CSV table of C-alpha atoms in Angstrom, one decimal:
chain,number,residue,atom,x,y,z
A,168,GLY,CA,7.4,-14.1,4.3
A,169,GLU,CA,5.6,-10.9,4.9
A,170,ASN,CA,1.8,-10.8,4.8
A,171,VAL,CA,-0.1,-7.4,4.6
A,172,GLU,CA,-3.8,-7.1,5.2
A,173,GLN,CA,-5.7,-4.0,4.3
A,174,HIS,CA,-9.1,-2.8,5.3
A,175,PRO,CA,-11.6,-1.7,4.2
A,176,SER,CA,-11.7,-2.8,0.6
A,177,THR,CA,-13.9,0.1,-0.4
A,178,LEU,CA,-14.6,3.4,1.3
A,179,SER,CA,-17.1,6.0,0.4
A,180,VAL,CA,-16.8,9.4,2.0
A,181,GLN,CA,-18.5,12.8,1.6
A,182,GLU,CA,-16.2,15.6,0.4
A,183,GLY,CA,-14.7,17.3,3.3
A,184,ASP,CA,-14.9,14.3,5.6
A,185,SER,CA,-11.9,12.2,6.7
A,186,ALA,CA,-10.9,8.8,5.4
A,187,VAL,CA,-8.9,6.2,7.3
A,188,ILE,CA,-7.4,3.0,5.9
A,189,LYS,CA,-5.8,0.4,8.1
A,190,CYS,CA,-3.1,-2.2,7.4
A,191,THR,CA,-1.6,-5.0,9.5
A,192,TYR,CA,1.7,-6.8,8.8
A,193,SER,CA,3.1,-10.0,10.0
A,194,ASP,CA,6.9,-9.7,9.8
A,195,SER,CA,8.3,-7.9,12.9
A,196,ALA,CA,11.5,-7.2,10.9
A,197,SER,CA,9.6,-5.0,8.5
A,198,ASN,CA,11.0,-1.5,8.8
A,199,TYR,CA,9.6,0.6,5.9
A,200,PHE,CA,5.9,1.3,5.2
A,201,PRO,CA,4.9,3.2,2.1
A,202,TRP,CA,1.5,4.1,0.8
A,203,TYR,CA,0.7,4.3,-2.9
A,204,LYS,CA,-2.2,5.9,-4.7
A,205,GLN,CA,-3.3,4.5,-8.0
A,206,GLU,CA,-5.6,6.5,-10.3
A,207,LEU,CA,-7.5,4.8,-13.1
A,208,GLY,CA,-5.4,3.7,-15.9
A,209,LYS,CA,-2.1,4.6,-14.2
A,210,GLY,CA,0.6,3.0,-12.2
A,211,PRO,CA,0.7,3.3,-8.4
A,212,GLN,CA,2.5,6.4,-7.1
A,213,LEU,CA,4.1,6.9,-3.7
A,214,ILE,CA,2.2,9.5,-1.6
A,215,ILE,CA,3.8,9.1,1.9
A,216,ASP,CA,6.0,6.6,3.7
A,217,ILE,CA,7.1,5.9,7.3
A,218,ARG,CA,10.0,4.1,8.8
A,219,SER,CA,9.9,1.9,11.9
A,220,ASN,CA,11.8,4.5,14.0
A,221,VAL,CA,8.9,7.0,13.6
A,222,GLY,CA,5.4,6.8,15.0
A,223,GLU,CA,3.7,9.4,12.9
A,224,LYS,CA,4.3,11.4,9.8
A,225,LYS,CA,2.2,14.1,8.2
A,226,ASP,CA,2.2,15.8,4.8
A,227,GLN,CA,-0.5,18.4,4.3
A,228,ARG,CA,-3.8,16.6,4.3
A,229,ILE,CA,-2.4,13.1,4.6
A,230,ALA,CA,-0.8,11.4,7.6
A,231,VAL,CA,0.4,7.9,8.5
A,232,THR,CA,0.7,6.4,11.9
A,233,LEU,CA,2.6,3.3,12.9
A,234,ASN,CA,2.2,1.0,15.9
A,235,LYS,CA,5.1,-1.4,15.9
A,236,THR,CA,3.9,-3.3,18.9
A,237,ALA,CA,0.6,-4.1,17.3
A,238,LYS,CA,2.1,-4.4,13.9
A,239,HIS,CA,-0.3,-2.1,12.2
A,240,PHE,CA,-0.2,1.2,10.4
A,241,SER,CA,-2.9,3.6,9.1
A,242,LEU,CA,-3.4,6.3,6.4
A,243,HIS,CA,-5.5,9.3,7.3
A,244,ILE,CA,-6.8,11.7,4.7
A,245,THR,CA,-8.4,14.8,6.1
A,246,GLU,CA,-10.7,17.3,4.2
A,247,THR,CA,-11.2,14.8,1.4
A,248,GLN,CA,-11.6,16.2,-2.1
A,249,PRO,CA,-12.9,14.5,-5.3
A,250,GLU,CA,-9.4,14.2,-6.6
A,251,ASP,CA,-8.6,11.9,-3.7
A,252,SER,CA,-10.8,9.3,-5.3
A,253,ALA,CA,-8.4,6.4,-6.2
A,254,VAL,CA,-7.2,3.0,-5.1
A,255,TYR,CA,-4.8,3.2,-2.2
A,256,PHE,CA,-2.3,0.5,-1.4
A,257,CYS,CA,-0.3,0.0,1.8
A,258,ALA,CA,3.0,-2.0,1.7
A,259,ALA,CA,5.7,-3.3,4.0
A,260,LEU,CA,9.3,-3.9,3.4
A,261,GLY,CA,11.5,-6.1,5.5
A,262,GLY,CA,13.3,-9.4,5.6
A,263,SER,CA,13.9,-10.0,1.9
A,264,TRP,CA,15.9,-7.1,0.5
A,265,GLY,CA,14.2,-5.2,-2.2
A,266,LYS,CA,10.8,-6.8,-1.9
A,267,LEU,CA,7.7,-4.8,-1.0
A,268,GLN,CA,4.6,-6.7,0.0
A,269,PHE,CA,1.5,-4.9,-1.0
A,270,GLY,CA,-2.0,-4.9,0.6
A,271,ALA,CA,-5.0,-5.7,-1.5
A,272,GLY,CA,-5.9,-2.1,-1.9
A,273,THR,CA,-8.8,0.2,-0.9
A,274,GLN,CA,-11.0,1.9,-3.4
A,275,VAL,CA,-11.8,5.4,-2.1
A,276,VAL,CA,-14.7,7.3,-3.6
A,277,VAL,CA,-15.2,10.9,-2.5
A,278,THR,CA,-18.7,12.2,-3.4
A,279,PRO,CA,-19.2,16.0,-3.7
B,74,ASP,CA,13.1,12.5,-16.8
B,75,ALA,CA,10.2,10.9,-18.6
B,76,GLY,CA,9.6,8.4,-15.9
B,77,VAL,CA,9.4,4.6,-16.4
B,78,ILE,CA,8.3,3.9,-20.0
B,79,GLN,CA,6.4,0.7,-20.8
B,80,SER,CA,5.2,-0.6,-24.1
B,81,PRO,CA,2.8,-1.6,-25.4
B,82,ARG,CA,0.1,0.1,-23.3
B,83,HIS,CA,-2.4,-2.4,-24.6
B,84,GLU,CA,-2.0,-5.8,-26.1
B,85,VAL,CA,-4.7,-8.2,-27.3
B,86,THR,CA,-3.6,-11.5,-28.5
B,87,GLU,CA,-4.8,-15.1,-29.0
B,88,MET,CA,-4.0,-18.0,-26.8
B,89,GLY,CA,-0.7,-19.6,-27.7
B,90,GLN,CA,0.9,-16.5,-29.1
B,91,GLU,CA,4.1,-15.0,-27.8
B,92,VAL,CA,3.9,-11.7,-25.9
B,93,THR,CA,6.8,-9.4,-25.2
B,94,LEU,CA,6.4,-6.5,-22.8
B,95,ARG,CA,9.1,-3.8,-22.7
B,96,CYS,CA,10.3,-1.4,-20.0
B,97,LYS,CA,12.8,1.5,-20.0
B,98,PRO,CA,13.7,2.4,-16.5
B,99,ILE,CA,14.5,5.9,-15.1
B,100,SER,CA,18.1,6.8,-15.8
B,101,GLY,CA,20.3,6.0,-12.8
B,102,HIS,CA,17.8,3.6,-11.2
B,103,ASN,CA,19.7,0.3,-10.7
B,104,SER,CA,16.8,-1.9,-9.5
B,105,LEU,CA,13.9,-3.0,-11.7
B,106,PHE,CA,10.8,-4.9,-10.8
B,107,TRP,CA,8.1,-6.5,-12.8
B,108,TYR,CA,4.6,-6.7,-11.2
B,109,ARG,CA,1.4,-8.2,-12.3
B,110,GLN,CA,-2.0,-6.8,-11.2
B,111,THR,CA,-5.3,-8.6,-11.3
B,112,MET,CA,-8.5,-8.1,-9.4
B,113,MET,CA,-8.2,-11.5,-7.8
B,114,ARG,CA,-4.6,-11.4,-6.7
B,115,GLY,CA,-3.8,-7.7,-6.5
B,116,LEU,CA,-0.2,-6.6,-7.1
B,117,GLU,CA,2.2,-9.6,-7.4
B,118,LEU,CA,6.0,-9.3,-7.7
B,119,LEU,CA,7.1,-11.5,-10.6
B,120,ILE,CA,10.9,-10.8,-10.7
B,121,TYR,CA,13.4,-8.1,-9.8
B,122,PHE,CA,16.8,-7.2,-11.1
B,123,ASN,CA,19.6,-5.3,-9.4
B,124,ASN,CA,22.4,-3.9,-11.7
B,125,ASN,CA,20.9,-5.9,-14.6
B,126,VAL,CA,21.2,-9.2,-12.7
B,127,PRO,CA,18.0,-11.2,-11.7
B,128,ILE,CA,17.9,-11.4,-7.9
B,129,ASP,CA,14.7,-13.1,-7.2
B,130,ASP,CA,12.4,-14.7,-9.8
B,131,SER,CA,10.3,-16.8,-7.3
B,132,GLY,CA,7.2,-14.9,-8.3
B,133,MET,CA,7.4,-15.9,-11.9
B,134,PRO,CA,4.3,-18.2,-12.3
B,135,GLU,CA,5.8,-20.8,-14.5
B,136,ASP,CA,8.3,-21.6,-17.3
B,137,ARG,CA,6.1,-19.8,-19.8
B,138,PHE,CA,7.3,-16.5,-18.3
B,139,SER,CA,10.8,-15.2,-18.7
B,140,ALA,CA,12.4,-11.8,-18.1
B,141,LYS,CA,15.7,-10.2,-19.3
B,142,MET,CA,17.6,-7.1,-18.6
B,143,PRO,CA,20.4,-6.9,-21.2
B,144,ASN,CA,21.5,-3.5,-20.1
B,145,ALA,CA,20.7,-0.7,-17.6
B,146,SER,CA,18.2,0.9,-20.1
B,147,PHE,CA,16.0,-1.9,-21.1
B,148,SER,CA,14.1,-4.9,-19.8
B,149,THR,CA,11.6,-7.4,-21.3
B,150,LEU,CA,9.0,-9.7,-19.9
B,151,LYS,CA,8.1,-12.5,-22.3
B,152,ILE,CA,5.2,-14.9,-22.1
B,153,GLN,CA,5.4,-17.9,-24.5
B,154,PRO,CA,2.9,-19.4,-25.1
B,155,SER,CA,0.3,-17.0,-23.6
B,156,GLU,CA,-2.9,-18.3,-22.0
B,157,PRO,CA,-6.2,-16.5,-21.1
B,158,ARG,CA,-5.3,-16.6,-17.4
B,159,ASP,CA,-2.3,-14.4,-18.1
B,160,SER,CA,-4.6,-11.5,-18.8
B,161,ALA,CA,-3.7,-8.7,-16.4
B,162,VAL,CA,-1.9,-5.4,-16.2
B,163,TYR,CA,1.8,-5.8,-16.0
B,164,PHE,CA,3.8,-3.0,-14.4
B,165,CYS,CA,7.5,-2.2,-14.5
B,166,ALA,CA,8.9,-0.3,-11.5
B,167,THR,CA,12.3,1.0,-10.8
B,168,THR,CA,14.2,2.5,-7.9
B,169,GLN,CA,17.6,3.9,-7.2
B,170,TRP,CA,17.8,2.3,-3.8
B,171,ALA,CA,16.0,-1.0,-3.4
B,172,ASP,CA,16.4,-1.0,0.3
B,173,THR,CA,14.2,2.1,0.8
B,174,GLY,CA,11.4,0.6,-1.2
B,175,GLU,CA,10.4,3.8,-3.0
B,176,LEU,CA,9.3,2.5,-6.4
B,177,PHE,CA,8.5,4.5,-9.5
B,178,PHE,CA,5.9,2.7,-11.6
B,179,GLY,CA,5.3,2.9,-15.3
B,180,GLU,CA,1.8,3.2,-16.6
B,181,GLY,CA,1.5,-0.5,-17.2
B,182,SER,CA,0.8,-2.8,-20.1
B,183,ARG,CA,-2.7,-4.2,-20.2
B,184,LEU,CA,-2.6,-7.7,-21.7
B,185,THR,CA,-5.7,-9.5,-22.9
B,186,VAL,CA,-5.3,-13.1,-24.1
B,187,LEU,CA,-8.3,-14.4,-25.9
């Protein structure tokens, strides 16, 4: 089955700086890669996603890149703000229909 | 829409007791997933349903766990008997299209088994 590894597990950044989270996946058949943000006491919420036919996608201050050859994808947050503090999960979908494999999560702390 | 609704939000029980967690999916979403989240194991898929039919329950830890979806508006996850190692946050998530992977999560049920 799919295995997703996520790094780093924690990330502390100064407000205004950029944050980058990286994930690798094992199943070359995976074709959909979403990123979820989980705030304290809440369920994960989709913030951006990318499909295997696209190399990069951007939505305001967040962007995701995908390298299918290397089987890795990354989340980039620019001009970080305190409200970006949360746990971020990457995920990969492929092979088994309807099953997302999540990474272990990255705790992002943005300090003013 | 109010989103995915889970109850109870918090449950504290004693070992050996039965626990029932409930989920109301977003109207029109035909796939429903139960996840468990712990610090040690992260987000684990327990079971998912499509059109009220269980498709894959390979993530259910053992026979003490069972899940049902009697209709398109309601699902339950039951643990009987509960054990301290079942303590976790249990999430229900739903989607209209399971092959796109966009899941909408509820706010979770935090279970503590003493």
